[in-house]
Amino acid sequence: MSDATVHEHPTAETPPVEQLPLDAWHRARGGRMVEFAGYEMPIQYEGIMAEHLWTREHAGLFDVSHMGQLSFAGAGVDQALETLLPGDIQALKPGRLRYSLLLSQEGGILDDLMVTRLPEAHPFDGAELYMVVNGATKWDDLGHLREHLDDGITINHLDERALLALQGPEAVTALERLVPGVAALVFMTAGAFDWQGHALWISRSGYTGEDGFEISLPSDAAEGFAEALCADPEVKPIGLGARDSLRLEAGLPLYGHDLDEDTTPVAADLGFALSKRRREEGKFPGAERILAEHAAGAPMKRVGLIVEGRQPVREGAIVIDADGSEVGRVTSGGFAPSVGGPIAMAYVPAASAAIGTRVLLTQRGKTHSAQVTAMPFVPHRYVRKGAVQ
Amino acid sequence: MSRHFTQDHEWIEVDGDGATVGITDYAQSQLGDVVFVEVPEQGRTFAKGDEAAVVESVKAASDVYSPVSGTVVEGNEALAEDPSLANSDPEGAGWFFKIRLTHPSELEGLMDEDTYKEFVAGL
């Protein structure tokens, strides 16, 4: 027996593997550690299926400390960032966050990220904006930001802080018990909190499609905090494997797989990240190409696929037309525990992107049928402002 | 009857010139939740080491190799119907296929249970 597919993509230059602040805690909890984004990270504890379903029904604790936490300060910092990404950062109100994209000059996606305008009270000395970027891209992002932002803008890499995500319908119950007040946050808002004298920064956000929180805290407080959370009956630690299946079911793209430098925001179906004012002004990297695609559609588009049968179709499988010619590619795929069958994301030609279109996929010499479907595959359960809770 | 093991984590239980093949408990624990199994059809012939079956977990796809040369007598339809048998009873009801051996001498190169246990302990 041998692995036929490998999902992690080692880069040509492999830097030394680092350990997360919670490394010993993961091992003590039975986490099976694998290398990902330059860190040893838990891929699973008791099993991906059980952990996935636990998160959908209760609350799962994810260690995402490999991700990059950055803070920005300086006069005109929001206008400065707008030269690199297409979001309306100037309109972002204190304590609010939004999803945005770091764009190359050609309009390709260098990274996807969350940016928050900090309110008066926050743990990041003197900063005005806080950003979370992907772990695998954080060093490139830092280089890009330092190269392109004016010297008057100060960037801090908050590498002394850990980042945890608590996701699932019972996340609010468990976290409120430990950190009173977090229940007042709604989706895509954030604030400063305290736990046993440690300065926390908590946003109501995540990447599983569930209600939940992302918690930035000092690394030396991470183990005590994780232990306190997991003492709650609602909370179990969850590995990277379930994080991937949860985000796939939620229809959320993963950088380095569904998004890369050759992909534009329009092709990636992330048009919502192009803010209205920014589209009208057009002053962001690759604006000409991206706005043309926004008006006319991109030649290729990211779609969701329900795969017929039970066999998972994985990243790298090829979308073929009736003649067997390659016309697209699967960028994420697997068995979806909450759906109960195989699902995938793929880039297909615009003519095949309409919901209901049937496509053919080939993988290891076998052809599979699939149907383009609306995403998310499992409904989002974010707690939005004004919604009845 | 005698049971042998491969370095690729298949087991083979031999009875006369027939044998049953599956994956070991160690293999299933490494795979995690099995969600799909493709077993070979009756009548297919394999040389030792040929790809004989596919097993997929939530995370990854793996090939199962035939530990010996032979002709498939039966694929386990119950396993194809319920892939979780590969997790719950890998060395029993979760067998993959039955095969008629063409070169029984090939069994001599395989490990016995104690040797396999030592092999796994060293991984």
Short mmCIF file of C-alpha atoms in Angstrom, two decimals:
data_model
loop_
_atom_site.label_atom_id
_atom_site.label_comp_id
_atom_site.label_asym_id
_atom_site.label_seq_id
_atom_site.Cartn_x
_atom_site.Cartn_y
_atom_site.Cartn_z
CA MET A 1 0.00 0.00 0.00
CA SER A 2 1.32 3.45 -0.76
CA ASP A 3 0.16 7.04 -0.97
CA ALA A 4 -0.84 7.96 -4.49
CA THR A 5 -1.52 11.61 -3.77
CA VAL A 6 0.36 14.06 -1.64
CA HIS A 7 -1.28 17.30 -0.64
CA GLU A 8 1.48 19.36 0.83
CA HIS A 9 3.69 21.08 -1.69
CA PRO A 10 7.26 21.50 -0.51
CA THR A 11 8.95 24.55 -1.98
CA ALA A 12 12.32 24.48 -3.71
CA GLU A 13 14.03 26.24 -0.82
CA THR A 14 12.99 24.47 2.32
CA PRO A 15 13.70 26.55 5.42
CA PRO A 16 14.10 24.80 8.79
CA VAL A 17 10.84 23.50 10.22
CA GLU A 18 9.65 25.53 13.18
CA GLN A 19 7.52 24.59 16.15
CA LEU A 20 4.28 26.25 17.16
CA PRO A 21 3.94 27.70 20.67
CA LEU A 22 1.47 24.87 21.36
CA ASP A 23 3.69 22.10 19.96
CA ALA A 24 4.07 20.15 23.21
CA TRP A 25 0.38 20.58 23.99
CA HIS A 26 -0.65 19.14 20.61
CA ARG A 27 1.60 16.11 21.12
CA ALA A 28 0.34 15.57 24.66
CA ARG A 29 -3.21 15.66 23.27
CA GLY A 30 -2.37 12.94 20.73
CA GLY A 31 -2.04 15.21 17.72
CA ARG A 32 -0.36 13.55 14.72
CA MET A 33 2.16 16.14 13.57
CA VAL A 34 3.03 16.88 9.92
CA GLU A 35 5.00 19.64 8.24
CA PHE A 36 2.87 22.42 6.81
CA ALA A 37 3.84 25.97 5.86
CA GLY A 38 7.22 25.59 7.56
CA TYR A 39 5.79 24.38 10.87
CA GLU A 40 5.11 21.07 12.50
CA MET A 41 1.34 21.11 12.86
CA PRO A 42 -1.30 18.64 14.04
CA ILE A 43 -3.09 17.09 11.08
CA GLN A 44 -5.52 15.16 13.25
CA TYR A 45 -6.19 13.95 16.78
CA GLU A 46 -8.93 11.31 16.86
CA GLY A 47 -9.75 11.38 13.13
CA ILE A 48 -10.69 13.89 10.47
CA MET A 49 -14.29 12.72 10.12
CA ALA A 50 -15.08 12.89 13.85
CA GLU A 51 -13.27 16.23 14.25
CA HIS A 52 -15.06 17.73 11.26
CA LEU A 53 -18.50 16.70 12.52
CA TRP A 54 -17.64 17.78 16.08
CA THR A 55 -16.87 21.30 14.82
CA ARG A 56 -20.15 21.47 12.88
CA GLU A 57 -22.11 20.43 16.00
CA HIS A 58 -20.08 21.77 18.94
CA ALA A 59 -16.84 23.78 19.00
CA GLY A 60 -13.41 22.99 17.57
CA LEU A 61 -10.17 24.65 18.65
CA PHE A 62 -7.65 25.17 15.82
CA ASP A 63 -4.07 26.32 16.24
CA VAL A 64 -3.42 28.73 13.38
CA SER A 65 -0.32 30.32 14.91
CA HIS A 66 1.56 29.62 11.68
CA MET A 67 -0.38 32.46 10.07
CA GLY A 68 1.20 35.89 9.93
CA GLN A 69 -0.10 38.61 12.24
CA LEU A 70 0.98 42.09 11.13
CA SER A 71 0.27 45.58 12.40
CA PHE A 72 0.59 48.85 10.51
CA ALA A 73 1.08 52.43 11.68
CA GLY A 74 1.90 55.76 10.09
CA ALA A 75 0.22 58.75 8.47
CA GLY A 76 -2.06 57.73 5.61
CA VAL A 77 -1.61 54.02 6.28
CA ASP A 78 -5.03 53.10 4.88
CA GLN A 79 -4.42 54.96 1.60
CA ALA A 80 -0.98 53.35 1.43
CA LEU A 81 -2.41 49.84 1.77
CA GLU A 82 -4.98 50.64 -0.90
CA THR A 83 -2.14 50.89 -3.41
CA LEU A 84 -1.56 47.13 -2.91
CA LEU A 85 -5.05 45.68 -2.44
CA PRO A 86 -8.53 46.42 -3.83
CA GLY A 87 -10.57 46.78 -0.62
CA ASP A 88 -12.04 50.02 0.71
CA ILE A 89 -9.74 50.28 3.71
CA GLN A 90 -10.48 53.98 4.22
CA ALA A 91 -14.15 53.21 4.82
CA LEU A 92 -13.38 50.47 7.32
CA LYS A 93 -14.80 51.48 10.72
CA PRO A 94 -12.86 50.88 13.95
CA GLY A 95 -13.32 47.32 15.18
CA ARG A 96 -14.44 46.06 11.77
CA LEU A 97 -12.55 43.64 9.56
CA ARG A 98 -12.80 42.66 5.93
CA TYR A 99 -11.43 40.09 3.54
CA SER A 100 -9.03 41.43 0.94
CA LEU A 101 -6.34 40.39 -1.49
CA LEU A 102 -2.74 41.33 -2.02
CA LEU A 103 -2.44 41.81 -5.79
CA SER A 104 0.52 41.65 -8.15
CA GLN A 105 1.04 44.36 -10.77
CA GLU A 106 -0.56 41.96 -13.28
CA GLY A 107 -3.66 41.55 -11.12
CA GLY A 108 -2.74 38.07 -9.87
CA ILE A 109 -3.42 37.12 -6.26
CA LEU A 110 -0.30 37.14 -4.06
CA ASP A 111 -2.28 36.31 -0.91
CA ASP A 112 -5.71 36.55 0.65
CA LEU A 113 -5.97 38.16 4.05
CA MET A 114 -8.12 39.83 6.70
CA VAL A 115 -7.57 43.46 7.60
CA THR A 116 -9.00 45.20 10.67
CA ARG A 117 -9.10 48.88 11.57
CA LEU A 118 -8.10 48.99 15.22
CA PRO A 119 -10.30 50.92 17.67
CA GLU A 120 -8.76 53.01 20.47
CA ALA A 121 -8.21 50.05 22.77
CA HIS A 122 -6.05 47.25 21.37
CA PRO A 123 -2.90 45.30 22.32
CA PHE A 124 -0.74 46.44 19.36
CA ASP A 125 1.24 49.53 20.44
CA GLY A 126 0.48 52.54 18.30
CA ALA A 127 -0.88 50.53 15.35
CA GLU A 128 -3.90 51.55 13.29
CA LEU A 129 -4.47 48.44 11.20
CA TYR A 130 -4.09 44.73 11.99
CA MET A 131 -3.73 42.08 9.32
CA VAL A 132 -3.72 38.28 9.26
CA VAL A 133 -2.05 36.65 6.24
CA ASN A 134 -1.43 33.03 5.25
CA GLY A 135 1.39 31.13 6.92
CA ALA A 136 2.96 29.84 3.72
CA THR A 137 3.10 33.32 2.19
CA LYS A 138 3.83 35.53 5.20
CA TRP A 139 7.53 36.07 4.46
CA ASP A 140 6.84 36.93 0.82
CA ASP A 141 4.00 39.22 1.93
CA LEU A 142 6.26 41.02 4.39
CA GLY A 143 8.87 41.52 1.67
CA HIS A 144 6.24 42.81 -0.75
CA LEU A 145 4.71 45.17 1.80
CA ARG A 146 8.08 46.54 2.93
CA GLU A 147 9.18 47.06 -0.66
CA HIS A 148 6.03 48.85 -1.79
CA LEU A 149 4.91 50.83 1.25
CA ASP A 150 6.39 54.24 2.00
CA ASP A 151 9.11 54.34 4.66
CA GLY A 152 6.74 56.38 6.82
CA ILE A 153 4.61 53.28 7.32
CA THR A 154 5.73 51.03 10.17
CA ILE A 155 5.03 47.32 9.79
CA ASN A 156 5.32 45.04 12.79
CA HIS A 157 5.40 41.27 12.46
CA LEU A 158 3.67 40.15 15.66
CA ASP A 159 5.60 36.89 15.81
CA GLU A 160 5.45 36.75 19.60
CA ARG A 161 1.70 36.16 19.42
CA ALA A 162 -0.18 32.92 18.91
CA LEU A 163 -3.45 32.69 16.95
CA LEU A 164 -6.23 30.28 17.82
CA ALA A 165 -9.57 29.76 16.07
CA LEU A 166 -12.58 28.50 17.97
CA GLN A 167 -15.25 27.45 15.49
CA GLY A 168 -18.69 25.92 15.70
CA PRO A 169 -22.19 26.63 17.04
CA GLU A 170 -21.09 26.23 20.68
CA ALA A 171 -17.98 28.40 20.30
CA VAL A 172 -19.77 31.46 21.67
CA THR A 173 -20.94 29.60 24.78
CA ALA A 174 -17.49 28.24 25.56
CA LEU A 175 -15.58 31.45 24.88
CA GLU A 176 -18.05 33.72 26.70
CA ARG A 177 -17.54 31.60 29.83
CA LEU A 178 -13.79 32.30 29.68
CA VAL A 179 -13.85 35.82 28.24
CA PRO A 180 -17.07 37.61 29.20
CA GLY A 181 -18.28 40.05 26.55
CA VAL A 182 -17.29 38.22 23.37
CA ALA A 183 -20.91 37.25 22.71
CA ALA A 184 -21.61 40.92 21.90
CA LEU A 185 -19.36 40.73 18.82
CA VAL A 186 -21.03 39.99 15.49
CA PHE A 187 -19.51 38.49 12.33
CA MET A 188 -16.56 40.54 11.07
CA THR A 189 -16.17 42.68 14.17
CA ALA A 190 -13.35 42.53 16.70
CA GLY A 191 -12.24 43.93 20.02
CA ALA A 192 -9.72 43.85 22.85
CA PHE A 193 -10.32 41.52 25.80
CA ASP A 194 -8.39 40.28 28.81
CA TRP A 195 -7.82 36.79 30.14
CA GLN A 196 -5.89 36.44 33.40
CA GLY A 197 -3.98 39.62 32.66
CA HIS A 198 -3.09 38.64 29.09
CA ALA A 199 -4.10 41.06 26.33
CA LEU A 200 -6.34 39.25 23.82
CA TRP A 201 -7.50 40.47 20.44
CA ILE A 202 -10.63 38.61 19.38
CA SER A 203 -12.59 38.78 16.13
CA ARG A 204 -15.83 36.99 15.33
CA SER A 205 -14.60 35.35 12.15
CA GLY A 206 -13.08 32.15 10.88
CA TYR A 207 -12.72 29.90 7.88
CA THR A 208 -15.04 26.96 8.49
CA GLY A 209 -18.41 28.48 7.56
CA GLU A 210 -19.47 28.21 11.21
CA ASP A 211 -19.95 30.92 13.78
CA GLY A 212 -16.74 31.35 15.71
CA PHE A 213 -13.80 33.45 16.79
CA GLU A 214 -10.15 34.04 16.06
CA ILE A 215 -8.12 34.84 19.14
CA SER A 216 -4.72 36.52 19.05
CA LEU A 217 -2.82 36.18 22.32
CA PRO A 218 0.74 36.24 23.67
CA SER A 219 2.51 32.96 22.81
CA ASP A 220 3.37 32.29 26.44
CA ALA A 221 -0.32 32.40 27.37
CA ALA A 222 -1.43 30.09 24.56
CA GLU A 223 -1.07 26.76 26.34
CA GLY A 224 -2.98 27.86 29.45
CA PHE A 225 -5.71 29.38 27.32
CA ALA A 226 -6.05 26.30 25.08
CA GLU A 227 -6.15 24.07 28.14
CA ALA A 228 -8.84 26.24 29.75
CA LEU A 229 -10.94 26.17 26.55
CA CYS A 230 -10.62 22.40 26.17
CA ALA A 231 -11.77 21.93 29.77
CA ASP A 232 -15.18 22.99 28.45
CA PRO A 233 -17.30 20.04 27.38
CA GLU A 234 -18.12 21.81 24.09
CA VAL A 235 -14.52 22.14 22.93
CA LYS A 236 -12.08 19.67 21.36
CA PRO A 237 -8.80 20.37 19.57
CA ILE A 238 -9.14 19.93 15.81
CA GLY A 239 -6.38 19.29 13.27
CA LEU A 240 -5.49 20.69 9.87
CA GLY A 241 -7.22 17.82 8.07
CA ALA A 242 -10.66 18.81 9.30
CA ARG A 243 -9.84 22.49 8.86
CA ASP A 244 -9.34 21.74 5.17
CA SER A 245 -12.55 19.70 4.74
CA LEU A 246 -14.57 22.32 6.67
CA ARG A 247 -13.35 25.24 4.57
CA LEU A 248 -13.90 23.26 1.37
CA GLU A 249 -17.53 22.56 2.34
CA ALA A 250 -17.87 26.25 3.21
CA GLY A 251 -16.81 27.09 -0.37
CA LEU A 252 -13.81 29.07 0.86
CA PRO A 253 -10.71 29.10 -1.35
CA LEU A 254 -7.31 28.11 0.04
CA TYR A 255 -4.27 30.09 -1.01
CA GLY A 256 -1.68 28.03 -2.89
CA HIS A 257 -4.40 25.66 -4.05
CA ASP A 258 -7.51 27.52 -5.25
CA LEU A 259 -5.76 30.89 -5.46
CA ASP A 260 -2.33 31.82 -6.74
CA GLU A 261 -0.42 34.49 -8.61
CA ASP A 262 -1.85 33.30 -11.94
CA THR A 263 -5.42 33.77 -10.68
CA THR A 264 -7.34 37.04 -10.75
CA PRO A 265 -10.03 37.99 -8.22
CA VAL A 266 -12.72 37.71 -10.91
CA ALA A 267 -11.63 34.24 -12.05
CA ALA A 268 -11.49 33.19 -8.39
CA ASP A 269 -15.11 34.37 -7.96
CA LEU A 270 -13.97 36.88 -5.33
CA GLY A 271 -15.57 39.90 -7.00
CA PHE A 272 -17.04 40.87 -3.63
CA ALA A 273 -13.51 41.76 -2.50
CA LEU A 274 -13.42 44.55 -5.12
CA SER A 275 -14.97 47.42 -3.20
CA LYS A 276 -17.33 49.72 -5.10
CA ARG A 277 -15.37 52.93 -4.61
CA ARG A 278 -12.15 51.17 -5.56
CA ARG A 279 -13.72 49.75 -8.73
CA GLU A 280 -14.86 53.22 -9.72
CA GLU A 281 -11.47 54.78 -9.02
CA GLY A 282 -9.53 51.85 -10.47
CA LYS A 283 -6.32 52.60 -8.60
CA PHE A 284 -5.16 49.17 -7.50
CA PRO A 285 -2.61 46.73 -8.96
CA GLY A 286 -3.80 45.11 -12.17
CA ALA A 287 -6.93 47.31 -12.18
CA GLU A 288 -7.18 47.50 -15.95
CA ARG A 289 -7.22 43.74 -16.41
CA ILE A 290 -9.35 43.05 -13.34
CA LEU A 291 -11.99 45.68 -14.17
CA ALA A 292 -12.22 44.41 -17.74
CA GLU A 293 -12.83 40.93 -16.38
CA HIS A 294 -15.30 42.30 -13.84
CA ALA A 295 -17.31 43.82 -16.71
CA ALA A 296 -17.06 40.97 -19.22
CA GLY A 297 -16.24 37.94 -17.07
CA ALA A 298 -12.97 36.06 -16.81
CA PRO A 299 -12.15 33.29 -19.31
CA MET A 300 -11.97 30.77 -16.46
CA LYS A 301 -13.96 30.69 -13.25
CA ARG A 302 -13.70 28.91 -9.90
CA VAL A 303 -16.76 26.74 -9.35
CA GLY A 304 -18.00 24.16 -6.88
CA LEU A 305 -18.54 20.59 -8.05
CA ILE A 306 -20.61 17.74 -6.69
CA VAL A 307 -18.83 14.60 -7.87
CA GLU A 308 -20.94 11.59 -8.78
CA GLY A 309 -20.28 8.31 -7.02
CA ARG A 310 -18.26 7.93 -3.86
CA GLN A 311 -14.67 8.25 -5.04
CA PRO A 312 -13.04 11.54 -4.04
CA VAL A 313 -11.54 13.60 -6.87
CA ARG A 314 -8.50 15.47 -5.61
CA GLU A 315 -6.45 18.54 -6.40
CA GLY A 316 -4.69 18.07 -9.74
CA ALA A 317 -7.48 16.13 -11.43
CA ILE A 318 -8.14 17.48 -14.92
CA VAL A 319 -11.37 18.93 -16.28
CA ILE A 320 -11.84 17.62 -19.83
CA ASP A 321 -14.29 18.43 -22.61
CA ALA A 322 -16.23 15.87 -24.66
CA ASP A 323 -13.16 15.34 -26.89
CA GLY A 324 -10.97 14.56 -23.88
CA SER A 325 -9.02 17.83 -24.16
CA GLU A 326 -7.87 19.51 -20.98
CA VAL A 327 -9.94 22.63 -20.30
CA GLY A 328 -9.52 23.12 -16.55
CA ARG A 329 -8.23 21.75 -13.30
CA VAL A 330 -9.45 20.69 -9.85
CA THR A 331 -7.78 22.86 -7.21
CA SER A 332 -9.29 21.30 -4.05
CA GLY A 333 -11.25 18.13 -3.66
CA GLY A 334 -12.09 15.43 -1.22
CA PHE A 335 -14.74 13.67 0.74
CA ALA A 336 -17.08 16.09 2.48
CA PRO A 337 -18.14 14.63 5.83
CA SER A 338 -21.21 16.86 6.30
CA VAL A 339 -22.32 16.43 2.68
CA GLY A 340 -21.68 12.68 2.77
CA GLY A 341 -19.93 12.50 -0.59
CA PRO A 342 -17.11 13.85 -2.70
CA ILE A 343 -16.98 17.56 -3.58
CA ALA A 344 -14.42 19.72 -5.32
CA MET A 345 -13.47 23.19 -6.46
CA ALA A 346 -12.20 23.60 -10.00
CA TYR A 347 -11.43 26.22 -12.60
CA VAL A 348 -13.59 25.68 -15.68
CA PRO A 349 -14.12 27.73 -18.86
CA ALA A 350 -16.74 30.47 -18.45
CA ALA A 351 -19.09 28.55 -20.76
CA SER A 352 -19.12 25.63 -18.31
CA ALA A 353 -19.43 27.69 -15.12
CA ALA A 354 -23.24 27.94 -14.89
CA ILE A 355 -24.85 26.05 -12.02
CA GLY A 356 -26.10 22.68 -13.21
CA THR A 357 -23.52 22.26 -15.98
CA ARG A 358 -22.12 18.74 -16.19
CA VAL A 359 -18.36 18.37 -16.49
CA LEU A 360 -15.97 15.44 -16.84
CA LEU A 361 -12.93 15.00 -14.64
CA THR A 362 -10.03 12.59 -15.10
CA GLN A 363 -7.83 11.30 -12.33
CA ARG A 364 -5.32 8.45 -12.48
CA GLY A 365 -6.77 7.17 -15.76
CA LYS A 366 -10.39 7.16 -14.62
CA THR A 367 -13.15 9.54 -15.72
CA HIS A 368 -15.63 10.99 -13.22
CA SER A 369 -18.81 12.98 -13.84
CA ALA A 370 -19.54 16.08 -11.82
CA GLN A 371 -22.05 18.88 -11.75
CA VAL A 372 -21.39 22.57 -11.16
CA THR A 373 -23.19 23.57 -7.97
CA ALA A 374 -23.70 26.70 -5.89
CA MET A 375 -21.29 27.25 -3.03
CA PRO A 376 -21.18 26.98 -0.07
CA PHE A 377 -21.84 23.24 -0.09
CA VAL A 378 -22.96 23.55 3.55
CA PRO A 379 -24.78 26.78 4.56
CA HIS A 380 -22.74 29.40 6.42
CA ARG A 381 -23.88 30.01 9.97
CA TYR A 382 -22.28 33.36 10.68
CA VAL A 383 -23.88 35.52 13.36
CA ARG A 384 -24.58 38.78 11.61
CA LYS A 385 -25.56 42.15 12.98
CA GLY A 386 -29.31 42.45 13.51
CA ALA A 387 -29.87 38.71 13.15
CA VAL A 388 -32.00 37.00 15.78
CA GLN A 389 -29.70 34.92 17.98
CA MET B 1 -3.82 -21.71 6.99
CA SER B 2 -1.03 -19.18 7.39
CA ARG B 3 -0.90 -15.40 7.39
CA HIS B 4 1.89 -13.36 5.81
CA PHE B 5 2.60 -9.64 5.63
CA THR B 6 4.23 -7.23 3.17
CA GLN B 7 6.33 -4.13 3.74
CA ASP B 8 3.52 -2.21 2.03
CA HIS B 9 1.17 -3.23 4.86
CA GLU B 10 -0.94 -5.85 3.11
CA TRP B 11 -1.76 -9.15 4.79
CA ILE B 12 -2.40 -12.41 2.94
CA GLU B 13 -4.05 -15.43 4.50
CA VAL B 14 -3.27 -18.60 2.54
CA ASP B 15 -5.50 -21.67 2.41
CA GLY B 16 -4.28 -24.29 -0.07
CA ASP B 17 -3.76 -22.57 -3.44
CA GLY B 18 -6.19 -19.80 -2.53
CA ALA B 19 -5.63 -16.69 -0.40
CA THR B 20 -7.41 -13.64 1.01
CA VAL B 21 -5.75 -10.22 0.88
CA GLY B 22 -6.37 -7.07 2.93
CA ILE B 23 -4.60 -4.12 4.56
CA THR B 24 -3.24 -4.29 8.08
CA ASP B 25 -4.58 -2.59 11.17
CA TYR B 26 -1.45 -0.41 11.11
CA ALA B 27 -2.28 0.63 7.52
CA GLN B 28 -5.83 1.62 8.36
CA SER B 29 -4.68 3.59 11.41
CA GLN B 30 -2.29 5.55 9.19
CA LEU B 31 -4.93 6.16 6.53
CA GLY B 32 -7.60 7.45 8.87
CA ASP B 33 -11.26 7.39 7.90
CA VAL B 34 -11.66 5.29 4.76
CA VAL B 35 -14.38 6.71 2.50
CA PHE B 36 -13.90 4.77 -0.75
CA VAL B 37 -12.58 1.37 -1.78
CA GLU B 38 -12.29 -0.06 -5.28
CA VAL B 39 -11.80 -3.83 -5.24
CA PRO B 40 -10.66 -5.85 -8.29
CA GLU B 41 -13.13 -7.77 -10.43
CA GLN B 42 -13.21 -11.53 -10.59
CA GLY B 43 -10.92 -12.93 -13.28
CA ARG B 44 -8.30 -10.18 -13.24
CA THR B 45 -4.75 -11.48 -13.10
CA PHE B 46 -1.91 -9.88 -11.20
CA ALA B 47 1.81 -10.27 -11.06
CA LYS B 48 3.29 -9.90 -7.59
CA GLY B 49 3.38 -6.19 -6.72
CA ASP B 50 0.76 -5.08 -9.25
CA GLU B 51 -1.71 -2.39 -8.23
CA ALA B 52 -4.79 -4.40 -7.27
CA ALA B 53 -7.13 -2.05 -5.38
CA VAL B 54 -7.60 1.58 -4.42
CA VAL B 55 -8.34 2.78 -0.91
CA GLU B 56 -9.14 6.43 -0.20
CA SER B 57 -9.36 8.17 3.13
CA VAL B 58 -10.75 11.65 3.72
CA LYS B 59 -7.23 12.93 3.15
CA ALA B 60 -5.52 10.83 0.49
CA ALA B 61 -5.68 8.02 -2.05
CA SER B 62 -3.51 4.92 -1.76
CA ASP B 63 -2.91 1.83 -3.88
CA VAL B 64 -3.11 -1.69 -2.55
CA TYR B 65 -0.66 -4.09 -4.22
CA SER B 66 -1.11 -7.77 -4.81
CA PRO B 67 1.37 -9.55 -2.50
CA VAL B 68 1.55 -12.51 -4.92
CA SER B 69 0.84 -13.40 -8.55
CA GLY B 70 -2.55 -14.89 -9.24
CA THR B 71 -6.10 -14.64 -10.53
CA VAL B 72 -8.81 -12.80 -8.61
CA VAL B 73 -11.55 -15.14 -7.44
CA GLU B 74 -13.64 -12.49 -5.68
CA GLY B 75 -13.54 -8.82 -4.74
CA ASN B 76 -15.16 -7.91 -1.40
CA GLU B 77 -18.40 -6.24 -2.46
CA ALA B 78 -19.35 -5.66 1.18
CA LEU B 79 -16.23 -3.53 1.57
CA ALA B 80 -16.99 -1.56 -1.60
CA GLU B 81 -20.49 -0.94 -0.21
CA ASP B 82 -19.25 0.02 3.25
CA PRO B 83 -15.65 1.30 3.08
CA SER B 84 -15.59 1.90 6.85
CA LEU B 85 -15.12 -1.87 7.26
CA ALA B 86 -11.50 -1.21 6.34
CA ASN B 87 -11.22 0.81 9.57
CA SER B 88 -13.41 -1.25 11.86
CA ASP B 89 -12.26 -4.77 10.87
CA PRO B 90 -9.26 -4.48 8.50
CA GLU B 91 -7.91 -7.96 9.16
CA GLY B 92 -11.33 -9.65 9.10
CA ALA B 93 -14.55 -8.53 7.37
CA GLY B 94 -12.64 -5.68 5.71
CA TRP B 95 -10.63 -8.00 3.42
CA PHE B 96 -10.11 -6.67 -0.12
CA PHE B 97 -9.99 -9.67 -2.48
CA LYS B 98 -9.50 -13.41 -2.77
CA ILE B 99 -6.90 -14.71 -5.21
CA ARG B 100 -5.75 -18.09 -6.64
CA LEU B 101 -1.97 -18.26 -6.40
CA THR B 102 0.04 -19.00 -9.52
CA HIS B 103 3.45 -19.10 -7.77
CA PRO B 104 3.01 -20.21 -4.14
CA SER B 105 6.79 -19.97 -3.70
CA GLU B 106 6.40 -16.15 -3.69
CA LEU B 107 5.05 -16.43 -0.14
CA GLU B 108 8.55 -17.24 1.09
CA GLY B 109 9.64 -13.63 0.66
CA LEU B 110 6.91 -12.27 2.92
CA MET B 111 7.02 -11.60 6.67
CA ASP B 112 5.32 -13.65 9.36
CA GLU B 113 3.24 -11.86 12.01
CA ASP B 114 6.05 -11.42 14.56
CA THR B 115 8.45 -10.08 11.95
CA TYR B 116 5.80 -7.66 10.70
CA LYS B 117 5.15 -6.43 14.24
CA GLU B 118 8.85 -5.73 14.67
CA PHE B 119 8.91 -4.00 11.27
CA VAL B 120 6.03 -1.70 12.24
CA ALA B 121 7.53 -0.98 15.66
CA GLY B 122 10.64 0.31 13.86
CA LEU B 123 8.71 2.75 11.63
#
